[in-house]
XYZ file of C-alpha atoms in Angstrom:
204
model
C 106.751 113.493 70.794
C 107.042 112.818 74.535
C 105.170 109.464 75.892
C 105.099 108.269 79.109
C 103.425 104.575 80.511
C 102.049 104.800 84.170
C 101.545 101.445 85.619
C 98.929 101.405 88.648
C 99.926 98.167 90.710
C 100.041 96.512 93.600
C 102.628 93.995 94.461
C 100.864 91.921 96.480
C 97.640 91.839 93.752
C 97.409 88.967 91.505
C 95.625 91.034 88.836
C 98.823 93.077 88.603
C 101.230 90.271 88.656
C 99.253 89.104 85.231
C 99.504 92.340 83.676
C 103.029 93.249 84.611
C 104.323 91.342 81.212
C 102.135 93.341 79.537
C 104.466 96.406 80.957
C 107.988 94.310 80.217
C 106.627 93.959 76.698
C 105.815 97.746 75.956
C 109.091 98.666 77.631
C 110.978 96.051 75.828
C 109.518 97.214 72.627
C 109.538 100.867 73.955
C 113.004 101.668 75.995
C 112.300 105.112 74.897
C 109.342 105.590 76.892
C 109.335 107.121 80.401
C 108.269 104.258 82.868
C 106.111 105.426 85.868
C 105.627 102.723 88.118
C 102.968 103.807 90.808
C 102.517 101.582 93.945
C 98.939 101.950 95.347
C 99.001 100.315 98.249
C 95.520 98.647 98.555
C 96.779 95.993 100.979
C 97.304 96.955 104.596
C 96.978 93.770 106.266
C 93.086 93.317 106.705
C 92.380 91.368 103.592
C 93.365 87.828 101.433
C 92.862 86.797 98.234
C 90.457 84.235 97.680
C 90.666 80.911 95.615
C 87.808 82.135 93.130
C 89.548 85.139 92.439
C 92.871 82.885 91.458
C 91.037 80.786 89.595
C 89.448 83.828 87.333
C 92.924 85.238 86.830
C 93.997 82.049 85.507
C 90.968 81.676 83.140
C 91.525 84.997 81.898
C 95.158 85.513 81.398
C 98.242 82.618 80.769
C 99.243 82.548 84.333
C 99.276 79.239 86.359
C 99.943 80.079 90.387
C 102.405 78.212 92.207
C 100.892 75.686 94.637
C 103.024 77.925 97.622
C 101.360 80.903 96.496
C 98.137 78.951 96.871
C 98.827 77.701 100.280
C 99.061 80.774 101.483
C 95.909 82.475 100.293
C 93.984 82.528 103.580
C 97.210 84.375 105.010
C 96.257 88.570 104.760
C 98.093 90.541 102.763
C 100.144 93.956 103.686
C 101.998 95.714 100.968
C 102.948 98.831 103.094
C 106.791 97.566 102.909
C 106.481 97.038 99.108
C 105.034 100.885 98.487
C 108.147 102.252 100.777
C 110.625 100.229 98.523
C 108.939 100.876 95.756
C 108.566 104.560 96.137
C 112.355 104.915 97.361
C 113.558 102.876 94.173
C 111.377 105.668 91.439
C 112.946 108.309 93.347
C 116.448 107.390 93.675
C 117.219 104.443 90.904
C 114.554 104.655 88.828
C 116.462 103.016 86.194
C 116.326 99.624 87.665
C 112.893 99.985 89.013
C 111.265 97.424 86.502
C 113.897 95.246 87.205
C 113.172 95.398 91.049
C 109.810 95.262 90.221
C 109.794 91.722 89.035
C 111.862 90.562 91.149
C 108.993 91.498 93.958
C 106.870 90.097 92.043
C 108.566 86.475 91.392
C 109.533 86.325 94.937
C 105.756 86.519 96.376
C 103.899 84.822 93.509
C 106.127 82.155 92.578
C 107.805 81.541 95.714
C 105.104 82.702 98.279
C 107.276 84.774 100.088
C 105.285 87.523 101.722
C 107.809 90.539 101.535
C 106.963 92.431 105.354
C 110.435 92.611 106.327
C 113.753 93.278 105.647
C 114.523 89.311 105.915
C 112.562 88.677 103.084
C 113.771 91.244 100.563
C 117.410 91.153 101.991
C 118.127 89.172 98.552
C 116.596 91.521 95.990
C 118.756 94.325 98.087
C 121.630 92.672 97.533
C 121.161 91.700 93.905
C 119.896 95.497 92.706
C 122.648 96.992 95.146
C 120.381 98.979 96.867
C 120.831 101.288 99.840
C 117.548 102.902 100.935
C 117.412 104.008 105.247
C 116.283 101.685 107.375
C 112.937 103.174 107.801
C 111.677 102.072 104.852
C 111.691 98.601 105.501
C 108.473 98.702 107.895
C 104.866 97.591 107.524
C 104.327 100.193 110.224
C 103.297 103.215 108.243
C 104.379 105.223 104.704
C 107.159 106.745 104.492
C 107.384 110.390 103.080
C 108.354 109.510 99.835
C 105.449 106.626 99.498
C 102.554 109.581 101.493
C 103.680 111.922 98.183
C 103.421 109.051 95.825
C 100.190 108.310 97.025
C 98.976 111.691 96.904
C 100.659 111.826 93.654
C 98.136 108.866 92.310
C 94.758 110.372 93.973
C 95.353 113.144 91.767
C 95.998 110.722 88.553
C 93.470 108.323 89.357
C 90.562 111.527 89.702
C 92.012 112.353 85.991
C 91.356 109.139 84.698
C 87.788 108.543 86.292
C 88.787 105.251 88.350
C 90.602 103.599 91.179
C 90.616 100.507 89.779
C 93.960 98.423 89.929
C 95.552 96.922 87.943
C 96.030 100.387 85.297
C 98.059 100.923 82.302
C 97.800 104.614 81.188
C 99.683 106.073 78.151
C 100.372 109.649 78.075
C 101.372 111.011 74.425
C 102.373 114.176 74.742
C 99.252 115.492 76.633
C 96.781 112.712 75.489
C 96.341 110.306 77.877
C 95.131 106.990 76.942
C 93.657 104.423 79.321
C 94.971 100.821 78.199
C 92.646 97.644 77.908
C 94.958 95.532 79.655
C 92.367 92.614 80.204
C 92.384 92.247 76.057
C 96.009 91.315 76.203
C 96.659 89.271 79.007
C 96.547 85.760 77.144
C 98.938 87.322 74.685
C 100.722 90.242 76.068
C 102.859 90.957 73.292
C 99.294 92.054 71.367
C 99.152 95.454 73.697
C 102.234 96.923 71.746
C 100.688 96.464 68.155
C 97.884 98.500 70.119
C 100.230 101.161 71.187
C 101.890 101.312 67.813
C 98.607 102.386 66.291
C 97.917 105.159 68.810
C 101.269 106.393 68.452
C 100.842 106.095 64.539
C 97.108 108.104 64.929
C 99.113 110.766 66.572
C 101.638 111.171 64.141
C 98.931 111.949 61.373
């Protein structure tokens, strides 16, 4: 039985920073699985978060935002740099893309740092050892390997009937299975009781 876990995120969305323990959880639970961790890039610049969206993230889920994170909100977002990064990590170290992941993560949540240069990611390339070309450290425009990723998603996202962000989708074997991530986010270890039962379903 082959299973694979596509996560549909954005690092600079606060819905997917609540839902990406949900992912460390299933993985955790799940090293077997094949992780695909699909950047969508839905912030190019033009666009904050606002306070009433925080505050329904934090009703909903068991996240509390740091107060830098919160100064910052009026400040618009660009995640252009994140996608490159993110798209040159799944194709060339995948194995330490989760890793990478939540370091992004942690570094613009929880200590407001807005990741649109090579200054401030120069610390998570260091740590992870990593060695992508220079170009893909701009908020300029894709790079080739974040335009196929992209493309890549369109396709997956027409399969599954939405666009919406955050997504967890679980492919066994060639049943996919769109997760309800927004039942687990309180308790996040929940979701992989849920998975056990669809992998259990298949098995009969």
């Amino acid at each position: 039985m082959s299973v694979q876990l596509f996560y549909i995120y954005d690092t600079h969305c606060p819905w997917s920073y609540v839902t990406l323990p949900l992912v460390n959880e299933i993985i955790s639970a799940h090293p077997e699985f094949t992780l695909n961790l699909l950047h969508c890039a839905r912030y190019e610049g033009d666009e904050n978060i606002s306070k009433k969206t925080i505050e329904t993230i934090e009703n909903d889920s068991s996240t509390t935002f740091s107060n830098a994170y919160l100064a910052q909100l009026k400040q618009a977002k660009d995640s252009t740099l994140t996608a490159n990064v993110m798209s040159w990590v799944s194709n060339k170290v995948p194995q330490v893309g989760l890793e990478v992941l939540n370091a992004l993560f942690k570094a613009h949540f929880e200590e407001a740092n807005e990741l649109r240069s090579f200054d401030d990611i120069s610390d998570i390339v260091t740590e992870f050892k990593l060695s992508p070309p220079n170009k893909v450290f701009t908020i300029e425009k894709f790079t080739k390997d974040a335009e196929i990723l992209l493309s890549s998603l369109e396709e997956l996202q027409d399969i599954m009937g939405t666009k919406a962000i955050p997504a967890l989708l679980l492919a066994i074997d060639e049943k996919l299975i769109l997760l309800n991530h927004n039942l687990y986010l309180k308790h996040p270890k929940a979701i992989v009781e849920a998975i056990e039962l669809e992998l259990s379903n298949k098995l009969e």
